[in-house]
Short mmCIF file of C-alpha atoms and ligand atoms in Angstrom, two decimals:
data_model
loop_
_atom_site.label_atom_id
_atom_site.label_comp_id
_atom_site.label_asym_id
_atom_site.label_seq_id
_atom_site.Cartn_x
_atom_site.Cartn_y
_atom_site.Cartn_z
CA MET A 5 13.53 67.94 -108.13
CA ILE A 6 17.40 67.85 -108.24
CA LEU A 7 17.45 64.24 -107.69
CA LEU A 8 14.81 63.78 -110.48
CA ASN A 9 17.06 65.73 -112.83
CA LEU A 10 20.12 63.71 -111.86
CA LEU A 11 18.06 60.49 -112.54
CA ALA A 12 17.01 61.88 -115.93
CA HIS A 13 20.56 62.69 -116.80
CA ILE A 14 21.86 59.36 -115.79
CA GLY A 15 19.23 57.70 -117.79
CA ARG A 16 19.97 59.89 -120.69
CA LEU A 17 23.66 58.99 -120.53
CA PHE A 18 22.83 55.25 -120.25
CA LEU A 19 20.45 55.32 -123.30
CA GLY A 20 23.23 57.18 -125.24
CA PHE A 21 25.57 54.52 -124.29
CA LEU A 22 23.13 51.68 -125.35
CA ALA A 23 22.62 53.62 -128.74
CA ALA A 24 26.26 53.99 -129.43
CA SER A 25 26.93 50.28 -128.54
CA GLY A 26 24.13 49.37 -130.91
CA ARG A 27 25.69 51.47 -133.74
CA LEU A 28 29.06 50.02 -133.04
CA ALA A 29 27.69 46.44 -133.07
CA ILE A 30 26.00 46.93 -136.49
CA PHE A 31 29.01 48.60 -137.95
CA ALA A 32 31.12 45.62 -136.73
CA GLY A 33 28.63 43.22 -138.12
CA ARG A 34 28.71 44.79 -141.48
CA SER A 35 32.45 44.97 -141.65
CA ILE A 36 33.07 41.46 -140.51
CA SER A 37 30.48 40.15 -143.03
CA GLN A 38 32.58 41.87 -145.73
CA VAL A 39 35.74 40.31 -144.58
CA PHE A 40 34.50 36.97 -145.67
CA ARG A 41 32.66 37.90 -148.91
CA PRO A 42 34.41 38.40 -152.23
CA PRO A 43 35.62 40.42 -154.10
CA TYR A 44 38.68 40.62 -151.92
CA PHE A 45 41.33 43.43 -152.02
CA PRO A 46 44.66 41.56 -151.34
CA LEU A 47 46.85 44.43 -152.59
CA ILE A 48 45.16 46.99 -150.27
CA THR A 49 45.34 44.40 -147.39
CA LEU A 50 49.03 43.99 -147.97
CA GLN A 51 49.69 47.73 -147.99
CA GLN A 52 47.76 47.92 -144.65
CA MET A 53 49.70 44.93 -143.22
CA ILE A 54 53.03 46.85 -144.15
CA SER A 55 51.82 50.08 -142.62
CA ILE A 56 50.60 48.51 -139.42
CA GLY A 57 53.04 45.64 -138.96
CA TYR A 58 56.45 47.02 -140.40
CA PHE A 59 56.13 50.72 -139.63
CA SER A 60 55.01 49.96 -136.01
CA LEU A 61 58.27 47.94 -135.31
CA PRO A 62 60.20 50.73 -133.92
CA VAL A 63 57.57 52.03 -131.57
CA VAL A 64 56.69 48.48 -130.31
CA GLY A 65 60.35 47.44 -130.08
CA LEU A 66 61.44 50.42 -128.04
CA THR A 67 58.37 50.14 -125.64
CA THR A 68 59.02 46.42 -125.11
CA LEU A 69 62.74 46.92 -124.70
CA PHE A 70 62.48 49.55 -122.01
CA THR A 71 59.77 47.76 -120.29
CA GLY A 72 61.61 44.56 -120.09
CA MET A 73 64.63 46.33 -118.76
CA ALA A 74 62.62 48.10 -116.13
CA LEU A 75 60.72 44.96 -115.35
CA ALA A 76 64.11 43.05 -114.60
CA LEU A 77 65.12 45.94 -112.08
CA GLN A 78 61.88 46.01 -110.39
CA ILE A 79 61.50 42.24 -109.92
CA PHE A 80 64.98 41.80 -108.84
CA GLU A 81 64.51 44.61 -106.06
CA GLY A 82 61.09 43.25 -105.20
CA THR A 83 62.00 39.62 -105.04
CA ALA A 84 65.05 40.44 -102.99
CA ARG A 85 62.86 41.10 -100.03
CA PHE A 86 62.06 37.49 -99.72
CA ASN A 87 65.33 36.03 -101.18
CA ALA A 88 63.83 34.95 -104.51
CA GLU A 89 66.07 37.12 -106.83
CA GLY A 90 66.65 33.96 -108.91
CA ALA A 91 63.10 34.27 -110.31
CA VAL A 92 63.82 37.32 -112.36
CA ALA A 93 64.26 35.51 -115.60
CA GLN A 94 60.88 33.64 -115.15
CA VAL A 95 58.98 36.66 -114.08
CA VAL A 96 60.17 38.84 -116.95
CA ALA A 97 59.24 36.12 -119.41
CA ILE A 98 56.00 35.46 -118.14
CA GLY A 99 55.20 39.14 -117.47
CA MET A 100 56.22 40.16 -120.97
CA ALA A 101 54.74 37.26 -122.92
CA ARG A 102 51.36 37.28 -121.05
CA GLU A 103 50.68 40.98 -120.16
CA LEU A 104 53.15 43.59 -121.01
CA ALA A 105 53.94 43.03 -124.62
CA PRO A 106 50.39 42.52 -125.75
CA VAL A 107 48.90 45.32 -123.63
CA LEU A 108 51.63 48.00 -124.18
CA GLY A 109 52.04 47.00 -127.88
CA GLY A 110 48.31 47.31 -128.34
CA LEU A 111 48.29 50.61 -126.68
CA MET A 112 51.06 51.87 -128.82
CA VAL A 113 49.44 50.69 -131.99
CA ALA A 114 46.23 52.33 -130.83
CA GLY A 115 48.14 55.60 -130.73
CA ARG A 116 49.96 55.19 -133.96
CA VAL A 117 47.63 53.22 -136.23
CA GLY A 118 44.21 53.74 -134.79
CA ALA A 119 44.60 57.61 -134.77
CA ALA A 120 45.94 57.43 -138.39
CA MET A 121 43.15 55.50 -139.60
CA ALA A 122 40.49 57.55 -137.99
CA ALA A 123 42.08 60.71 -139.37
CA GLU A 124 42.36 59.24 -142.95
CA ILE A 125 38.90 57.62 -143.12
CA GLY A 126 37.49 60.60 -141.25
CA THR A 127 38.88 62.98 -143.98
CA MET A 128 37.47 60.74 -146.71
CA ARG A 129 34.02 60.89 -145.00
CA VAL A 130 33.85 64.74 -144.66
CA THR A 131 35.27 65.33 -148.11
CA GLU A 132 32.59 63.00 -149.54
CA GLN A 133 35.07 60.50 -150.85
CA ILE A 134 33.25 57.66 -149.11
CA ASP A 135 30.15 58.70 -150.96
CA ALA A 136 32.16 58.83 -154.15
CA LEU A 137 33.29 55.20 -153.54
CA THR A 138 29.67 54.17 -153.24
CA THR A 139 28.61 55.68 -156.32
CA LEU A 140 31.55 54.00 -158.18
CA SER A 141 29.87 50.65 -157.23
CA THR A 142 32.52 49.97 -154.49
CA ASN A 143 31.25 49.01 -151.05
CA PRO A 144 33.39 51.24 -148.69
CA PHE A 145 33.09 48.52 -145.89
CA LYS A 146 34.75 46.09 -148.29
CA TYR A 147 37.29 48.39 -149.67
CA LEU A 148 38.26 50.34 -146.71
CA ILE A 149 37.28 48.62 -143.58
CA ALA A 150 37.74 44.88 -144.22
CA PRO A 151 41.49 45.16 -145.38
CA ARG A 152 42.21 47.23 -142.24
CA LEU A 153 40.58 44.86 -139.97
CA ILE A 154 42.34 41.86 -141.46
CA ALA A 155 45.67 43.61 -141.40
CA GLY A 156 45.24 44.79 -137.74
CA THR A 157 44.11 41.39 -136.46
CA LEU A 158 47.05 39.66 -138.16
CA MET A 159 49.85 42.07 -137.73
CA VAL A 160 49.43 43.11 -134.01
CA PRO A 161 50.28 39.44 -132.88
CA PHE A 162 53.31 39.68 -135.24
CA LEU A 163 54.32 42.82 -133.46
CA VAL A 164 53.79 41.35 -130.06
CA LEU A 165 55.79 38.19 -130.85
CA VAL A 166 58.67 40.50 -131.90
CA GLY A 167 57.90 42.55 -128.62
CA ASP A 168 58.23 39.38 -126.54
CA ILE A 169 61.62 38.68 -127.82
CA ILE A 170 62.86 42.33 -127.49
CA GLY A 171 61.35 42.56 -124.09
CA ILE A 172 62.73 39.41 -122.68
CA PHE A 173 66.11 40.37 -124.37
CA GLY A 174 65.88 43.74 -122.45
CA GLY A 175 65.54 41.93 -119.24
CA PHE A 176 68.42 39.68 -120.21
CA VAL A 177 70.71 42.51 -120.85
CA ILE A 178 69.90 44.27 -117.53
CA SER A 179 70.19 41.14 -115.55
CA VAL A 180 73.41 40.03 -117.02
CA ASN A 181 75.16 43.35 -117.10
CA LEU A 182 73.64 45.04 -114.10
CA LEU A 183 72.58 42.42 -111.69
CA ASN A 184 75.42 39.91 -112.27
CA PHE A 185 73.29 37.04 -113.55
CA ASN A 186 75.03 34.22 -115.50
CA ALA A 187 73.94 34.61 -119.11
CA ALA A 188 73.58 30.86 -119.91
CA THR A 189 71.60 30.31 -116.68
CA TYR A 190 69.33 33.22 -117.49
CA VAL A 191 68.54 31.94 -120.98
CA LYS A 192 68.00 28.39 -119.68
CA ASN A 193 65.73 29.52 -117.00
CA THR A 194 63.68 31.56 -119.47
CA VAL A 195 63.45 28.82 -121.93
CA ASP A 196 62.62 26.01 -119.47
CA PHE A 197 59.99 28.05 -117.69
CA LEU A 198 58.08 29.60 -120.42
CA GLU A 199 55.16 27.40 -121.57
CA ASN A 200 53.45 27.53 -124.89
CA ILE A 201 50.26 28.93 -123.34
CA ASP A 202 52.17 32.04 -122.06
CA ILE A 203 53.05 32.93 -125.56
CA ILE A 204 49.80 31.87 -127.22
CA SER A 205 47.56 33.73 -124.86
CA GLY A 206 49.57 36.93 -125.48
CA LEU A 207 49.26 36.41 -129.32
CA VAL A 208 45.54 35.77 -128.96
CA LYS A 209 45.07 38.86 -126.99
CA ALA A 210 47.22 40.70 -129.56
CA GLY A 211 44.91 39.71 -132.32
CA ALA A 212 41.90 40.87 -130.33
CA PHE A 213 43.67 44.19 -129.71
CA GLY A 214 44.54 44.54 -133.27
CA PHE A 215 40.92 44.07 -134.18
CA VAL A 216 39.72 46.51 -131.48
CA VAL A 217 42.16 49.18 -132.56
CA THR A 218 41.37 48.98 -136.37
CA LEU A 219 37.64 48.73 -135.67
CA MET A 220 37.81 51.83 -133.25
CA GLY A 221 39.76 53.65 -135.92
CA CYS A 222 37.54 52.83 -138.78
CA TYR A 223 34.32 53.34 -136.88
CA HIS A 224 35.05 56.80 -135.49
CA GLY A 225 36.40 57.76 -138.80
CA PHE A 226 33.44 56.46 -140.61
CA GLN A 227 31.03 58.32 -138.21
CA SER A 228 32.96 61.56 -138.27
CA ARG A 229 30.91 64.74 -139.33
CA GLY A 230 31.59 68.40 -140.04
CA GLY A 231 35.07 69.05 -141.29
CA ALA A 232 38.41 69.30 -139.48
CA GLU A 233 37.07 69.58 -135.97
CA GLY A 234 35.00 66.44 -136.62
CA VAL A 235 37.91 64.61 -137.79
CA GLY A 236 39.91 65.69 -134.73
CA THR A 237 37.30 64.45 -132.36
CA ALA A 238 37.06 61.16 -134.32
CA THR A 239 40.81 60.74 -133.98
CA THR A 240 40.81 61.40 -130.23
CA ASN A 241 37.78 59.10 -129.73
CA ALA A 242 39.32 56.28 -131.60
CA VAL A 243 42.42 56.28 -129.39
CA VAL A 244 40.55 56.70 -126.20
CA THR A 245 37.92 54.00 -126.84
CA ALA A 246 40.49 51.58 -128.25
CA SER A 247 42.63 51.95 -125.21
CA ILE A 248 39.80 51.37 -122.85
CA LEU A 249 38.61 48.37 -124.79
CA ILE A 250 42.15 47.00 -124.83
CA LEU A 251 42.40 47.15 -121.11
CA THR A 252 38.92 45.62 -120.57
CA THR A 253 39.35 42.87 -123.21
CA ASN A 254 42.72 42.07 -121.63
CA LEU A 255 41.09 41.52 -118.43
CA ILE A 256 38.47 39.32 -119.65
CA LEU A 257 40.70 37.35 -121.91
CA THR A 258 43.26 36.74 -118.98
CA ARG A 259 40.40 35.46 -116.88
CA LEU A 260 39.23 33.12 -119.71
CA PHE A 261 42.86 31.74 -120.35
CA PHE A 262 43.75 31.35 -116.73
CA SER A 263 40.64 30.84 -114.79
CA ASN A 264 41.77 27.61 -113.03
CA MET B 4 10.96 57.95 -174.51
CA THR B 5 9.07 54.97 -173.04
CA ASP B 6 6.07 55.55 -170.62
CA GLN B 7 8.02 54.44 -167.53
CA PRO B 8 10.17 57.31 -166.33
CA LYS B 9 13.78 56.41 -165.62
CA ILE B 10 13.81 58.20 -162.28
CA SER B 11 10.69 59.02 -160.41
CA LEU B 12 10.40 60.76 -157.15
CA ARG B 13 7.13 61.02 -155.23
CA GLY B 14 6.62 62.86 -151.98
CA VAL B 15 10.27 62.79 -150.88
CA HIS B 16 10.79 64.37 -147.58
CA LYS B 17 14.10 64.77 -145.76
CA SER B 18 14.92 66.68 -142.63
CA PHE B 19 18.11 67.19 -140.65
CA GLY B 20 16.93 67.57 -137.14
CA PRO B 21 14.19 70.42 -136.92
CA LYS B 22 15.43 71.62 -140.36
CA HIS B 23 12.97 70.63 -143.25
CA VAL B 24 15.09 70.49 -146.38
CA LEU B 25 12.89 68.48 -148.78
CA SER B 26 9.10 68.71 -148.08
CA GLY B 27 7.55 66.48 -150.69
CA VAL B 28 9.45 66.54 -153.86
CA ASP B 29 7.77 65.04 -156.97
CA LEU B 30 9.94 64.69 -160.08
CA ASP B 31 9.97 62.52 -163.12
CA VAL B 32 13.02 62.10 -165.40
CA GLY B 33 12.45 60.33 -168.69
CA ARG B 34 14.75 57.91 -170.26
CA GLY B 35 17.43 59.77 -172.38
CA GLU B 36 16.15 63.05 -171.08
CA SER B 37 18.31 65.75 -169.66
CA VAL B 38 16.68 67.70 -166.73
CA VAL B 39 18.30 70.68 -164.88
CA ILE B 40 17.30 71.64 -161.33
CA ILE B 41 17.58 75.13 -160.50
CA GLY B 42 16.99 76.81 -157.22
CA GLY B 43 18.53 78.92 -154.56
CA SER B 44 21.56 78.01 -152.58
CA GLY B 45 20.89 75.72 -149.71
CA THR B 46 17.28 74.60 -150.98
CA GLY B 47 18.23 71.01 -150.93
CA LYS B 48 19.37 70.20 -154.62
CA SER B 49 22.39 68.32 -153.61
CA VAL B 50 20.43 66.49 -150.83
CA MET B 51 17.94 65.39 -153.37
CA LEU B 52 20.45 63.87 -155.68
CA LYS B 53 22.17 62.14 -152.54
CA CYS B 54 18.66 60.69 -151.72
CA VAL B 55 18.27 59.18 -155.05
CA LEU B 56 21.65 57.76 -154.81
CA GLY B 57 20.83 56.22 -151.50
CA LEU B 58 23.67 58.16 -149.85
CA LEU B 59 21.02 59.81 -147.71
CA THR B 60 17.89 57.92 -146.64
CA PRO B 61 14.77 60.14 -147.16
CA ASP B 62 12.21 60.33 -144.14
CA SER B 63 9.48 59.26 -146.34
CA GLY B 64 8.39 59.24 -149.98
CA SER B 65 9.21 56.91 -152.85
CA ILE B 66 12.17 57.00 -155.28
CA ARG B 67 11.94 54.61 -158.31
CA ILE B 68 14.64 53.80 -160.64
CA ASP B 69 13.41 52.09 -163.78
CA GLY B 70 10.30 51.34 -161.74
CA GLU B 71 12.28 49.69 -158.92
CA GLU B 72 11.77 51.20 -155.43
CA THR B 73 15.24 52.19 -153.96
CA VAL B 74 14.11 53.84 -150.61
CA ARG B 75 14.98 51.09 -148.03
CA ALA B 76 15.97 48.54 -150.71
CA ARG B 77 18.14 45.56 -149.59
CA SER B 78 21.73 46.61 -149.88
CA ALA B 79 22.40 44.00 -152.61
CA ASP B 80 19.62 45.48 -154.87
CA ARG B 81 20.97 48.92 -154.10
CA ASP B 82 24.47 47.93 -155.06
CA ARG B 83 23.04 46.60 -158.40
CA LEU B 84 21.21 49.84 -159.20
CA LEU B 85 24.33 51.92 -158.32
CA HIS B 86 26.02 50.24 -161.22
CA LYS B 87 23.73 52.48 -163.47
CA PHE B 88 24.85 55.67 -162.13
CA GLY B 89 27.65 58.19 -162.43
CA MET B 90 27.97 61.23 -160.18
CA LEU B 91 29.88 64.44 -160.27
CA PHE B 92 30.06 65.78 -156.75
CA GLN B 93 29.74 69.42 -156.12
CA SER B 94 33.05 69.17 -154.30
CA ALA B 95 34.57 66.82 -156.96
CA ALA B 96 35.22 64.46 -153.99
CA LEU B 97 38.40 62.99 -155.74
CA PHE B 98 40.23 60.36 -153.94
CA ASP B 99 43.29 62.30 -152.75
CA SER B 100 45.59 59.26 -152.24
CA MET B 101 45.41 58.25 -155.93
CA ARG B 102 46.67 59.94 -159.17
CA VAL B 103 44.23 61.73 -161.40
CA TRP B 104 43.96 58.85 -164.01
CA GLN B 105 43.43 56.37 -161.16
CA ASN B 106 40.50 58.38 -159.91
CA VAL B 107 39.01 58.24 -163.50
CA ALA B 108 39.79 54.50 -163.85
CA PHE B 109 38.50 53.59 -160.44
CA GLY B 110 34.97 52.70 -161.52
CA LEU B 111 36.23 50.70 -164.37
CA ILE B 112 38.88 48.75 -162.46
CA GLN B 113 36.78 48.11 -159.09
CA GLY B 114 33.19 48.64 -160.44
CA LYS B 115 33.60 46.78 -163.72
CA GLY B 116 36.59 44.58 -163.14
CA MET B 117 38.38 45.96 -166.36
CA ALA B 118 42.09 45.20 -166.86
CA ARG B 119 44.23 48.12 -165.59
CA ASP B 120 45.95 48.94 -168.89
CA GLN B 121 42.55 49.14 -170.72
CA ALA B 122 41.09 51.23 -167.90
CA LYS B 123 44.06 53.46 -168.00
CA LYS B 124 43.55 54.06 -171.75
CA ILE B 125 39.92 54.98 -171.40
CA ALA B 126 40.89 57.27 -168.40
CA PHE B 127 43.27 59.23 -170.62
CA GLN B 128 40.58 59.45 -173.25
CA LYS B 129 38.01 60.65 -170.82
CA LEU B 130 40.45 63.26 -169.53
CA ALA B 131 41.19 64.50 -172.94
CA GLN B 132 37.42 65.09 -173.36
CA VAL B 133 37.31 67.43 -170.54
CA GLY B 134 40.54 69.09 -171.80
CA LEU B 135 43.14 67.57 -169.48
CA THR B 136 46.47 66.45 -170.89
CA PRO B 137 48.35 63.14 -170.02
CA GLU B 138 50.81 65.15 -167.84
CA VAL B 139 47.87 66.26 -165.60
CA ALA B 140 46.76 62.57 -165.43
CA GLU B 141 49.73 61.72 -163.53
CA LEU B 142 49.36 64.48 -160.74
CA ARG B 143 47.58 64.09 -157.51
CA PRO B 144 44.23 65.83 -157.06
CA ALA B 145 45.74 68.32 -154.52
CA GLU B 146 48.04 69.55 -157.35
CA LEU B 147 45.11 70.73 -159.38
CA SER B 148 43.08 73.94 -159.51
CA GLY B 149 39.49 73.95 -158.43
CA GLY B 150 38.19 73.92 -162.01
CA MET B 151 40.56 71.22 -162.93
CA GLN B 152 39.43 69.03 -160.04
CA LYS B 153 35.93 69.54 -161.35
CA ARG B 154 36.60 68.26 -164.64
CA VAL B 155 38.53 65.22 -163.27
CA GLY B 156 35.36 64.58 -161.29
CA LEU B 157 33.35 64.91 -164.50
CA ALA B 158 35.64 62.51 -166.28
CA ARG B 159 35.30 60.03 -163.40
CA ALA B 160 31.47 60.30 -163.52
CA ILE B 161 31.25 59.55 -167.17
CA ALA B 162 34.10 56.85 -167.35
CA THR B 163 31.91 53.80 -167.15
CA ASP B 164 29.45 55.24 -169.48
CA PRO B 165 26.55 55.01 -166.90
CA GLU B 166 23.01 54.94 -167.91
CA ILE B 167 22.09 57.81 -165.44
CA ILE B 168 24.62 60.62 -164.79
CA PHE B 169 24.06 63.21 -161.98
CA PHE B 170 25.99 66.54 -162.34
CA ASP B 171 26.11 68.72 -159.32
CA GLU B 172 27.11 72.01 -160.63
CA PRO B 173 29.40 70.90 -163.56
CA THR B 174 30.43 74.35 -164.72
CA THR B 175 31.00 76.19 -161.33
CA GLY B 176 34.43 77.36 -161.28
CA LEU B 177 35.18 77.01 -164.89
CA ASP B 178 36.02 79.70 -167.29
CA PRO B 179 33.25 80.56 -169.94
CA ILE B 180 34.97 78.80 -172.83
CA MET B 181 35.77 75.60 -170.72
CA ALA B 182 32.21 75.83 -169.26
CA ASP B 183 30.85 75.63 -172.96
CA VAL B 184 33.04 72.67 -173.64
CA ILE B 185 31.58 70.91 -170.59
CA ASN B 186 28.04 71.83 -171.69
CA ASP B 187 28.74 70.17 -175.11
CA LEU B 188 30.14 67.12 -173.34
CA ILE B 189 27.14 66.72 -171.17
CA LYS B 190 24.90 67.16 -174.22
CA SER B 191 26.81 64.57 -176.16
CA SER B 192 26.63 62.16 -173.31
CA VAL B 193 22.85 62.41 -173.32
CA LYS B 194 22.42 62.43 -177.22
CA ASP B 195 25.22 60.08 -178.33
CA LEU B 196 25.25 57.63 -175.42
CA GLY B 197 21.66 57.71 -174.50
CA ALA B 198 22.22 58.52 -171.05
CA THR B 199 19.65 60.17 -168.73
CA ALA B 200 21.18 63.23 -167.03
CA LEU B 201 19.95 65.17 -163.99
CA SER B 202 22.08 68.26 -163.44
CA ILE B 203 22.18 71.04 -160.90
CA THR B 204 23.34 74.42 -161.95
CA HIS B 205 23.25 78.16 -161.06
CA ASP B 206 24.55 78.98 -164.53
CA ILE B 207 21.40 79.76 -166.38
CA ALA B 208 23.19 79.80 -169.82
CA SER B 209 24.50 76.42 -169.13
CA ALA B 210 21.05 75.23 -168.04
CA ARG B 211 19.44 76.44 -171.34
CA LYS B 212 22.08 74.72 -173.23
CA ILE B 213 22.03 71.20 -171.61
CA ALA B 214 18.43 70.80 -170.48
CA ASP B 215 15.45 69.35 -172.21
CA ARG B 216 13.43 70.29 -169.25
CA ILE B 217 13.99 72.58 -166.29
CA ALA B 218 12.58 72.12 -162.79
CA MET B 219 12.94 74.79 -160.20
CA ILE B 220 13.18 73.73 -156.37
CA HIS B 221 12.01 76.18 -153.65
CA GLU B 222 11.17 75.57 -150.06
CA GLY B 223 11.67 71.89 -150.40
CA ARG B 224 9.23 71.35 -153.37
CA ILE B 225 9.35 71.42 -157.15
CA ILE B 226 7.52 74.68 -157.82
CA TRP B 227 7.87 74.70 -161.52
CA ASP B 228 8.71 72.14 -164.24
CA GLY B 229 8.66 72.68 -167.93
CA PRO B 230 10.62 72.41 -171.25
CA VAL B 231 13.44 74.74 -171.63
CA SER B 232 11.65 76.66 -174.37
CA ASP B 233 9.09 77.72 -171.76
CA LEU B 234 11.58 79.03 -169.34
CA ASP B 235 11.26 82.70 -170.33
CA ASN B 236 7.54 82.68 -170.31
CA SER B 237 6.87 80.40 -167.46
CA GLY B 238 4.36 82.72 -165.89
CA ASN B 239 5.99 81.82 -162.52
CA PRO B 240 7.24 84.76 -160.69
CA PHE B 241 9.81 82.68 -158.69
CA VAL B 242 11.28 81.44 -161.82
CA ASP B 243 11.35 84.84 -163.50
CA GLN B 244 13.05 86.23 -160.59
CA PHE B 245 15.56 83.46 -160.47
CA ILE B 246 16.54 83.37 -164.17
CA ASN B 247 16.86 87.01 -164.29
CA GLY B 248 18.79 87.28 -161.01
CA ARG B 249 16.79 89.80 -159.32
CA ALA B 250 17.18 90.58 -155.67
CA ASP B 251 13.48 91.93 -155.37
CA GLY B 252 10.67 89.40 -155.82
CA PRO B 253 8.88 86.58 -154.18
CA ILE B 254 12.05 84.75 -153.14
CA GLU B 255 13.24 86.38 -150.08
CA MET B 256 16.88 85.98 -149.36
CA GLN B 257 17.73 86.03 -145.67
CA VAL B 258 20.11 88.76 -145.64
CA LEU B 259 20.64 91.89 -143.67
CA ARG B 260 20.07 94.85 -145.88
CA PRO B 261 21.96 98.01 -145.09
N1 ATP C 11 24.61 66.14 -143.80
C1 ATP C 11 23.82 67.18 -143.51
N2 ATP C 11 23.55 67.39 -142.13
C2 ATP C 11 22.87 68.44 -141.78
N3 ATP C 11 22.23 69.45 -142.68
C3 ATP C 11 22.63 69.26 -143.97
C4 ATP C 11 23.46 68.06 -144.53
N4 ATP C 11 23.47 68.11 -145.73
C5 ATP C 11 22.75 69.22 -146.18
N5 ATP C 11 22.33 69.89 -145.08
C6 ATP C 11 21.37 71.05 -145.05
O1 ATP C 11 20.52 70.94 -146.25
C7 ATP C 11 20.33 72.04 -146.86
C8 ATP C 11 20.29 71.94 -148.20
O2 ATP C 11 21.75 71.50 -148.75
P1 ATP C 11 22.08 71.20 -150.20
O3 ATP C 11 23.62 70.79 -150.09
O4 ATP C 11 21.18 70.25 -150.73
O5 ATP C 11 22.01 72.78 -150.79
P2 ATP C 11 22.07 72.97 -152.32
O6 ATP C 11 20.66 73.32 -152.83
O7 ATP C 11 22.72 71.89 -153.02
O8 ATP C 11 22.91 74.46 -152.30
P3 ATP C 11 23.96 74.81 -153.20
O9 ATP C 11 23.42 75.45 -154.36
O10 ATP C 11 24.62 75.88 -152.31
O11 ATP C 11 24.84 73.73 -153.36
C9 ATP C 11 21.18 73.15 -146.40
O12 ATP C 11 20.67 74.17 -145.57
C10 ATP C 11 22.20 72.32 -145.47
O13 ATP C 11 22.47 73.08 -144.32
MG1 MG C 12 24.70 71.77 -153.67
#
């Protein structure tokens, strides 16, 4: 009997998961189809690009700066065990560009931008502003969601590129000032070692994360129900789902980029 | 009035979970006619308007606009139909990120592609019609009183001169004089612009003034429907109780009596 209940419970959870995935897929499909269909809203898109790209710079900059610094210290300590301290520049560069700047940048943007989007769109939903948009002959997918998706997908790579530079610079500062590396050699090692694919794979990941974060913010905001509490739940769900999706997408993309 | 009704509802059902809100609404609204829906709080009047607009999907039944079926219509067809509508929401539902005049001009700029300057001029004009000054037009909705928000919502609903206008409690929260100004505005929208109006109100005086016809909704159905002149001798005990505002009668309120 207990076993049966347990199975039923698992089954319900699984069905619920399938239904939620289906809803999300439909939502994403409708949103993406509006990205490519006129009319476009360049002004709103630009506003969103500024609010995502420009205003997230401090947070992403600080995150990558400290991560780059800590990474340099860790790698120095770790590689000293097999006398390979010279590899600090290379490992910091590859670690930041391929993994840490995109993932940490994506997670920070999820916290900052995804949450704000879910709260804003969720409030518009529960105060009937989204219904009002529809009655004023404006498709909310086109007017609210498409500009945000475009802005997120374009601006997170920009943020990550800046993060790459700041993170590598952080590693440089620590290595030169604390670990007694020669500045010119460190720079030369970094530049010689980094390949285009390292940077590009990171930026592609960033684009995917930007899409995921804005999609989750918009989706949970759009689905929110029932006043302040509903908006709060939507905000939490947006950040949690975006973070999990960032980490899983990251694994999949890493595997796709570097499978041989 | 032509034979074909502007809006026609047949057997419209809508439930939220186990709760049946609409259980077979039948209603026709003729072209250029002003119909007022009355009925107790929570009987599904707002839900009915939202079903017509496609903001909610009825569980079953048919809703036709100019003879065209809207329930489960393709979204392109629905978008085209929505151009005919203006809606005043019960909660006003103003865009709180925009100024008052931008709210009013929104349908003109986004929906009709009008130039901003021209839309702004019309917005000011519509705001003046609901008794709001140009100073108010520059404020944000959060800086307005409830009654002022309602009037902005009304100005926004009529800004595009739509063929069909829905007013969800247009005079609630207004003082008696402003309520009468709004009644006149609704009347002139119908008489002068030839719009079709479907309004919801609890204000019987307002209903008498703006309606050609009154329909009463109770327990998910239209239980009485007639010209406004018949309101006082409808012969329907539900209507009598409602318009006279008596606590005793066939309509039982779910309240705990001391
Ligand atoms: N989105 C929704 N989800 C669940 N229930 C809803 C929803 N919208 C409305 N209802 C329910 O439907 C019923 C009718 O609501 P509606 O807003 O249409 O009432 P109304 O007739 O407009 O009342 P009032 O005169 O107070 O505005 C209510 O009991 C409400 O609880
Ligand atoms: Mg209502």
